[in-house]
Amino acid sequence: MKQYDVVIAGGAMTGASLALALDTLSKGNLRIAVVEAVSPEQTGHPGYDARSIAMSLGSVRLMEQLGLWSFLAGEATAISRIHVSDRGHPGLARMSASEYGISALGYVIELAQAGSVFLEQLSKRAAIDLFCPARIHTLHREQDVVSLQLTNGESLQASLLVAADGGVSGCCAQLGIGHQSLDFEQVAVIANISTALSHQGEAFERFTPFGPLALLPMSQGRSSLVWCISPEQQQEVMGWDDETFLAQLQSSFGWRMGKMVKTGQRFVYPLSLRQAERRVSHRFAVVGNAAQTLHPIAGQGFNLGLRDVVTLAEEVVAGYQAGEDPGSTAILSRFRQRREPDQAATVAMTTCLVKLFANEHWPLVAGRNAGLMAMSVMDTIKAPLMKRAMGQVDR
């Protein structure tokens, strides 16, 4: 049976980031295993598929501290401006990096490209073992260890098991840790879009009768589309040919980037808020989407998960260096206490935005447009939202 300090279930961006953070902060003194079901190079990997993520400035700073940003920077597209509007209404807000004296408000990372970067980094760390393809078949917790049997026949023991295995966590299910769910009654249509005019680093969030629509700047002049629609519209929208899809998107978005000229393959994902009922348990912690899966409206999901990751790594390494067991109750309690305020505030913000902007009742429409107009002229309103959007929050 192989012995580890920490075993991480899930090797996509959250799990890989945690492994690399633990290794970096401990200077290679912690023994770490990552158990991942699907090779990152495999087409259709659920953690490294066609989607992109908006990485906040705060997340970039965390990656820099861990020495990881230099490996991702070449794959990133800077967000220099953000344009928020409500179709058919006067509300409009603009934000730019120059307002805040910074080079970018955030960056867009393509998950498929990030997968190869993280896989390469994991392979270079002597203290990290990657078990892939493999899943945790059974797990058993004792007072001092967690014993794991993998689907590939390997047996592992660890002081701490961390679930970073996505919104429907197999580890949580095995341990009887349930989730609270809120169905947003929306699905997200994802595609990469080419337009006649360059995005020039501008990101757009537009609220339409279909639902929120975001276009994020990508490499080669493309934009990453996230278009939230009702489940009843899914079959119709996914059934459109490319020409019809682009025409409907043009009608909803407008002409700020000229003609919509090309779309890549479309994917669709159901949208809900899922929160683990417990973030920590005996020798067990939950991070990233396994802890909370958010609506993509404000691009906060990975950024919130990364703050989980770095905080857990800090507490585990600090405790280990002080002679504590990496899976001790004291370490996990400190992690939970540090993370609860940020998690609650970010979940509340994104959920309120969904409810506000997915509703076409006139009083809410008038209120949100007044808010957008106020944001455009009053920094006291815009600053707190921008601070959280840029990930500049306490951990």
Short mmCIF file of N, CA and C in Angstrom, two decimals, residues 196-308:
data_model
loop_
_atom_site.label_atom_id
_atom_site.label_comp_id
_atom_site.label_asym_id
_atom_site.label_seq_id
_atom_site.Cartn_x
_atom_site.Cartn_y
_atom_site.Cartn_z
N ALA A 196 -16.47 39.80 -37.34
CA ALA A 196 -15.80 40.61 -38.36
C ALA A 196 -14.84 41.62 -37.75
N LEU A 197 -15.20 42.18 -36.59
CA LEU A 197 -14.34 43.14 -35.92
C LEU A 197 -13.63 42.48 -34.75
N SER A 198 -12.40 42.90 -34.49
CA SER A 198 -11.64 42.33 -33.39
C SER A 198 -12.24 42.75 -32.05
N HIS A 199 -12.17 41.85 -31.08
CA HIS A 199 -12.69 42.18 -29.74
C HIS A 199 -11.78 43.18 -29.00
N GLN A 200 -10.51 43.25 -29.40
CA GLN A 200 -9.54 44.16 -28.79
C GLN A 200 -9.53 44.04 -27.26
N GLY A 201 -9.67 42.82 -26.79
CA GLY A 201 -9.57 42.58 -25.35
C GLY A 201 -10.82 42.94 -24.56
N GLU A 202 -11.93 43.20 -25.24
CA GLU A 202 -13.15 43.60 -24.53
C GLU A 202 -14.05 42.39 -24.29
N ALA A 203 -14.56 42.29 -23.06
CA ALA A 203 -15.53 41.26 -22.69
C ALA A 203 -16.91 41.89 -22.60
N PHE A 204 -17.92 41.13 -23.01
CA PHE A 204 -19.29 41.65 -23.02
C PHE A 204 -20.18 40.76 -22.17
N GLU A 205 -21.03 41.38 -21.39
CA GLU A 205 -22.11 40.68 -20.67
C GLU A 205 -23.39 41.40 -21.06
N ARG A 206 -24.30 40.68 -21.72
CA ARG A 206 -25.53 41.30 -22.21
C ARG A 206 -26.71 40.48 -21.72
N PHE A 207 -27.69 41.17 -21.19
CA PHE A 207 -28.87 40.49 -20.66
C PHE A 207 -29.99 40.58 -21.69
N THR A 208 -30.46 39.42 -22.13
CA THR A 208 -31.41 39.33 -23.22
C THR A 208 -32.66 38.58 -22.74
N PRO A 209 -33.76 38.66 -23.51
CA PRO A 209 -34.95 37.87 -23.14
C PRO A 209 -34.69 36.37 -23.09
N PHE A 210 -33.70 35.88 -23.87
CA PHE A 210 -33.32 34.47 -23.81
C PHE A 210 -32.67 34.16 -22.46
N GLY A 211 -31.84 35.10 -21.97
CA GLY A 211 -31.05 34.92 -20.76
C GLY A 211 -29.72 35.64 -20.91
N PRO A 212 -28.88 35.64 -19.86
CA PRO A 212 -27.58 36.32 -19.94
C PRO A 212 -26.71 35.75 -21.04
N LEU A 213 -26.01 36.63 -21.72
CA LEU A 213 -25.13 36.26 -22.83
C LEU A 213 -23.77 36.91 -22.59
N ALA A 214 -22.71 36.11 -22.57
CA ALA A 214 -21.37 36.65 -22.36
C ALA A 214 -20.48 36.26 -23.53
N LEU A 215 -19.65 37.20 -23.93
CA LEU A 215 -18.61 36.95 -24.93
C LEU A 215 -17.28 37.38 -24.32
N LEU A 216 -16.36 36.43 -24.21
CA LEU A 216 -15.06 36.69 -23.60
C LEU A 216 -13.98 36.65 -24.67
N PRO A 217 -13.02 37.58 -24.61
CA PRO A 217 -11.98 37.61 -25.65
C PRO A 217 -11.05 36.41 -25.57
N MET A 218 -10.73 35.86 -26.74
CA MET A 218 -9.84 34.71 -26.84
C MET A 218 -8.75 34.99 -27.85
N SER A 219 -7.84 34.03 -27.99
CA SER A 219 -6.76 34.14 -28.97
C SER A 219 -7.31 34.10 -30.39
N GLN A 220 -6.50 34.53 -31.33
CA GLN A 220 -6.83 34.51 -32.76
C GLN A 220 -8.10 35.30 -33.07
N GLY A 221 -8.39 36.31 -32.24
CA GLY A 221 -9.54 37.17 -32.49
C GLY A 221 -10.88 36.55 -32.19
N ARG A 222 -10.90 35.33 -31.65
CA ARG A 222 -12.16 34.66 -31.35
C ARG A 222 -12.72 35.14 -30.02
N SER A 223 -13.99 34.81 -29.77
CA SER A 223 -14.62 35.09 -28.49
C SER A 223 -15.28 33.81 -27.99
N SER A 224 -15.24 33.63 -26.68
CA SER A 224 -15.88 32.48 -26.05
C SER A 224 -17.29 32.88 -25.64
N LEU A 225 -18.28 32.19 -26.18
CA LEU A 225 -19.68 32.50 -25.92
C LEU A 225 -20.24 31.62 -24.81
N VAL A 226 -20.92 32.25 -23.86
CA VAL A 226 -21.75 31.55 -22.88
C VAL A 226 -23.12 32.19 -22.97
N TRP A 227 -24.10 31.44 -23.47
CA TRP A 227 -25.45 31.99 -23.69
C TRP A 227 -26.42 31.17 -22.86
N CYS A 228 -26.99 31.78 -21.85
CA CYS A 228 -27.91 31.09 -20.94
C CYS A 228 -29.33 31.19 -21.47
N ILE A 229 -29.97 30.05 -21.62
CA ILE A 229 -31.32 30.01 -22.15
C ILE A 229 -32.15 29.07 -21.26
N SER A 230 -33.47 29.05 -21.50
CA SER A 230 -34.32 28.15 -20.72
C SER A 230 -34.20 26.73 -21.27
N PRO A 231 -34.42 25.72 -20.44
CA PRO A 231 -34.36 24.33 -20.93
C PRO A 231 -35.34 24.06 -22.07
N GLU A 232 -36.47 24.78 -22.07
CA GLU A 232 -37.46 24.59 -23.14
C GLU A 232 -36.92 25.04 -24.50
N GLN A 233 -35.97 25.96 -24.49
CA GLN A 233 -35.40 26.46 -25.74
C GLN A 233 -34.21 25.63 -26.21
N GLN A 234 -33.73 24.73 -25.38
CA GLN A 234 -32.48 24.01 -25.68
C GLN A 234 -32.58 23.25 -27.00
N GLN A 235 -33.64 22.47 -27.17
CA GLN A 235 -33.74 21.65 -28.37
C GLN A 235 -33.78 22.52 -29.63
N GLU A 236 -34.51 23.64 -29.56
CA GLU A 236 -34.60 24.53 -30.72
C GLU A 236 -33.23 25.13 -31.03
N VAL A 237 -32.57 25.69 -30.01
CA VAL A 237 -31.29 26.37 -30.23
C VAL A 237 -30.22 25.40 -30.72
N MET A 238 -30.15 24.22 -30.11
CA MET A 238 -29.14 23.25 -30.52
C MET A 238 -29.47 22.63 -31.86
N GLY A 239 -30.71 22.76 -32.29
CA GLY A 239 -31.10 22.23 -33.59
C GLY A 239 -30.87 23.18 -34.75
N TRP A 240 -30.59 24.45 -34.46
CA TRP A 240 -30.33 25.41 -35.52
C TRP A 240 -29.07 25.03 -36.28
N ASP A 241 -29.06 25.27 -37.58
CA ASP A 241 -27.79 25.18 -38.31
C ASP A 241 -26.94 26.39 -37.94
N ASP A 242 -25.67 26.38 -38.34
CA ASP A 242 -24.75 27.44 -37.92
C ASP A 242 -25.22 28.82 -38.39
N GLU A 243 -25.76 28.88 -39.58
CA GLU A 243 -26.20 30.17 -40.12
C GLU A 243 -27.34 30.75 -39.28
N THR A 244 -28.30 29.92 -38.92
CA THR A 244 -29.43 30.37 -38.11
C THR A 244 -28.95 30.75 -36.70
N PHE A 245 -28.07 29.93 -36.14
CA PHE A 245 -27.54 30.21 -34.81
C PHE A 245 -26.84 31.57 -34.78
N LEU A 246 -26.00 31.83 -35.76
CA LEU A 246 -25.28 33.11 -35.80
C LEU A 246 -26.24 34.28 -36.00
N ALA A 247 -27.28 34.08 -36.81
CA ALA A 247 -28.26 35.15 -37.03
C ALA A 247 -29.02 35.46 -35.74
N GLN A 248 -29.40 34.44 -35.00
CA GLN A 248 -30.12 34.65 -33.74
C GLN A 248 -29.21 35.28 -32.69
N LEU A 249 -27.96 34.84 -32.67
CA LEU A 249 -26.99 35.44 -31.75
C LEU A 249 -26.77 36.91 -32.10
N GLN A 250 -26.67 37.19 -33.38
CA GLN A 250 -26.51 38.58 -33.83
C GLN A 250 -27.68 39.44 -33.37
N SER A 251 -28.87 38.91 -33.49
CA SER A 251 -30.06 39.65 -33.09
C SER A 251 -30.07 39.95 -31.60
N SER A 252 -29.61 39.00 -30.81
CA SER A 252 -29.60 39.19 -29.35
C SER A 252 -28.45 40.07 -28.90
N PHE A 253 -27.27 39.90 -29.53
CA PHE A 253 -26.09 40.62 -29.07
C PHE A 253 -25.97 42.01 -29.68
N GLY A 254 -26.31 42.12 -30.96
CA GLY A 254 -26.11 43.40 -31.66
C GLY A 254 -24.87 43.36 -32.53
N TRP A 255 -24.40 44.56 -32.91
CA TRP A 255 -23.35 44.68 -33.92
C TRP A 255 -22.08 45.31 -33.38
N ARG A 256 -21.86 45.25 -32.09
CA ARG A 256 -20.68 45.91 -31.51
C ARG A 256 -19.37 45.32 -32.01
N MET A 257 -19.40 44.06 -32.45
CA MET A 257 -18.19 43.46 -33.02
C MET A 257 -18.41 43.09 -34.49
N GLY A 258 -19.31 43.84 -35.13
CA GLY A 258 -19.59 43.56 -36.53
C GLY A 258 -20.36 42.26 -36.71
N LYS A 259 -20.27 41.69 -37.88
CA LYS A 259 -21.04 40.49 -38.22
C LYS A 259 -20.46 39.26 -37.53
N MET A 260 -21.34 38.43 -37.02
CA MET A 260 -20.95 37.12 -36.50
C MET A 260 -20.68 36.21 -37.70
N VAL A 261 -19.43 35.78 -37.89
CA VAL A 261 -19.09 35.13 -39.14
C VAL A 261 -18.88 33.62 -39.02
N LYS A 262 -18.58 33.12 -37.81
CA LYS A 262 -18.30 31.68 -37.70
C LYS A 262 -18.53 31.23 -36.27
N THR A 263 -19.04 30.01 -36.13
CA THR A 263 -19.19 29.39 -34.81
C THR A 263 -18.52 28.03 -34.80
N GLY A 264 -17.89 27.71 -33.68
CA GLY A 264 -17.38 26.36 -33.49
C GLY A 264 -18.49 25.44 -33.01
N GLN A 265 -18.12 24.24 -32.63
CA GLN A 265 -19.11 23.27 -32.14
C GLN A 265 -19.79 23.81 -30.89
N ARG A 266 -21.10 23.56 -30.79
CA ARG A 266 -21.86 24.00 -29.62
C ARG A 266 -21.98 22.88 -28.60
N PHE A 267 -21.90 23.28 -27.33
CA PHE A 267 -22.11 22.35 -26.22
C PHE A 267 -23.14 22.97 -25.30
N VAL A 268 -23.79 22.14 -24.50
CA VAL A 268 -24.82 22.66 -23.60
C VAL A 268 -24.66 22.02 -22.23
N TYR A 269 -24.83 22.85 -21.18
CA TYR A 269 -24.66 22.40 -19.80
C TYR A 269 -25.82 22.93 -18.96
N PRO A 270 -26.42 22.07 -18.12
CA PRO A 270 -27.46 22.57 -17.20
C PRO A 270 -26.83 23.45 -16.13
N LEU A 271 -27.60 24.44 -15.65
CA LEU A 271 -27.08 25.39 -14.68
C LEU A 271 -27.83 25.28 -13.36
N SER A 272 -27.08 25.12 -12.30
CA SER A 272 -27.68 25.08 -10.96
C SER A 272 -26.63 25.50 -9.95
N LEU A 273 -27.09 25.87 -8.80
CA LEU A 273 -26.20 26.11 -7.65
C LEU A 273 -26.20 24.84 -6.82
N ARG A 274 -25.01 24.26 -6.63
CA ARG A 274 -24.86 23.08 -5.78
C ARG A 274 -23.83 23.38 -4.71
N GLN A 275 -24.18 23.14 -3.47
CA GLN A 275 -23.27 23.38 -2.37
C GLN A 275 -23.19 22.14 -1.49
N ALA A 276 -21.98 21.70 -1.21
CA ALA A 276 -21.80 20.57 -0.31
C ALA A 276 -22.30 20.94 1.09
N GLU A 277 -22.99 20.03 1.72
CA GLU A 277 -23.54 20.31 3.05
C GLU A 277 -22.44 20.44 4.10
N ARG A 278 -21.28 19.84 3.83
CA ARG A 278 -20.12 20.00 4.71
C ARG A 278 -18.88 20.21 3.86
N ARG A 279 -18.05 21.15 4.26
CA ARG A 279 -16.80 21.43 3.53
C ARG A 279 -15.65 20.59 4.06
N VAL A 280 -15.74 20.20 5.32
CA VAL A 280 -14.71 19.35 5.92
C VAL A 280 -15.39 18.26 6.74
N SER A 281 -14.68 17.16 6.88
CA SER A 281 -15.12 16.04 7.71
C SER A 281 -13.84 15.37 8.20
N HIS A 282 -13.97 14.25 8.87
CA HIS A 282 -12.78 13.59 9.40
C HIS A 282 -11.81 13.22 8.28
N ARG A 283 -10.63 13.85 8.30
CA ARG A 283 -9.56 13.62 7.31
C ARG A 283 -10.03 13.83 5.87
N PHE A 284 -10.92 14.78 5.69
CA PHE A 284 -11.54 14.99 4.38
C PHE A 284 -11.88 16.47 4.19
N ALA A 285 -11.56 17.00 3.02
CA ALA A 285 -11.90 18.38 2.68
C ALA A 285 -12.46 18.41 1.26
N VAL A 286 -13.30 19.40 0.98
CA VAL A 286 -13.95 19.54 -0.32
C VAL A 286 -13.60 20.92 -0.88
N VAL A 287 -13.15 20.97 -2.15
CA VAL A 287 -12.76 22.24 -2.77
C VAL A 287 -13.34 22.35 -4.18
N GLY A 288 -13.33 23.58 -4.70
CA GLY A 288 -13.73 23.81 -6.08
C GLY A 288 -15.19 23.48 -6.33
N ASN A 289 -15.48 22.97 -7.52
CA ASN A 289 -16.86 22.66 -7.89
C ASN A 289 -17.48 21.57 -7.02
N ALA A 290 -16.65 20.73 -6.40
CA ALA A 290 -17.19 19.73 -5.48
C ALA A 290 -17.77 20.40 -4.24
N ALA A 291 -17.24 21.57 -3.88
CA ALA A 291 -17.75 22.32 -2.73
C ALA A 291 -18.90 23.22 -3.11
N GLN A 292 -18.78 23.88 -4.27
CA GLN A 292 -19.84 24.77 -4.73
C GLN A 292 -19.73 24.93 -6.25
N THR A 293 -20.83 24.70 -6.93
CA THR A 293 -20.92 24.92 -8.38
C THR A 293 -21.83 26.12 -8.60
N LEU A 294 -21.28 27.16 -9.25
CA LEU A 294 -21.99 28.43 -9.39
C LEU A 294 -22.53 28.61 -10.80
N HIS A 295 -23.46 29.54 -10.95
CA HIS A 295 -23.89 30.01 -12.25
C HIS A 295 -22.73 30.80 -12.88
N PRO A 296 -22.54 30.70 -14.20
CA PRO A 296 -21.39 31.38 -14.82
C PRO A 296 -21.58 32.87 -15.04
N ILE A 297 -22.68 33.46 -14.54
CA ILE A 297 -23.02 34.84 -14.89
C ILE A 297 -21.90 35.85 -14.61
N ALA A 298 -21.15 35.65 -13.54
CA ALA A 298 -20.09 36.61 -13.22
C ALA A 298 -18.71 35.98 -13.30
N GLY A 299 -18.62 34.77 -13.84
CA GLY A 299 -17.32 34.13 -14.04
C GLY A 299 -16.56 33.87 -12.75
N GLN A 300 -17.27 33.50 -11.68
CA GLN A 300 -16.63 33.38 -10.37
C GLN A 300 -16.27 31.96 -9.97
N GLY A 301 -16.72 30.95 -10.69
CA GLY A 301 -16.59 29.57 -10.25
C GLY A 301 -15.16 29.13 -9.99
N PHE A 302 -14.29 29.17 -11.02
CA PHE A 302 -12.92 28.73 -10.83
C PHE A 302 -12.17 29.64 -9.87
N ASN A 303 -12.45 30.93 -9.91
CA ASN A 303 -11.74 31.87 -9.05
C ASN A 303 -12.04 31.59 -7.57
N LEU A 304 -13.30 31.31 -7.26
CA LEU A 304 -13.65 30.94 -5.89
C LEU A 304 -12.97 29.63 -5.51
N GLY A 305 -12.98 28.66 -6.43
CA GLY A 305 -12.34 27.38 -6.17
C GLY A 305 -10.84 27.50 -5.95
N LEU A 306 -10.19 28.40 -6.69
CA LEU A 306 -8.75 28.59 -6.52
C LEU A 306 -8.44 29.18 -5.14
N ARG A 307 -9.31 30.04 -4.67
CA ARG A 307 -9.11 30.57 -3.31
C ARG A 307 -9.27 29.46 -2.27
N ASP A 308 -10.18 28.52 -2.51
CA ASP A 308 -10.26 27.32 -1.67
C ASP A 308 -8.92 26.59 -1.66
#
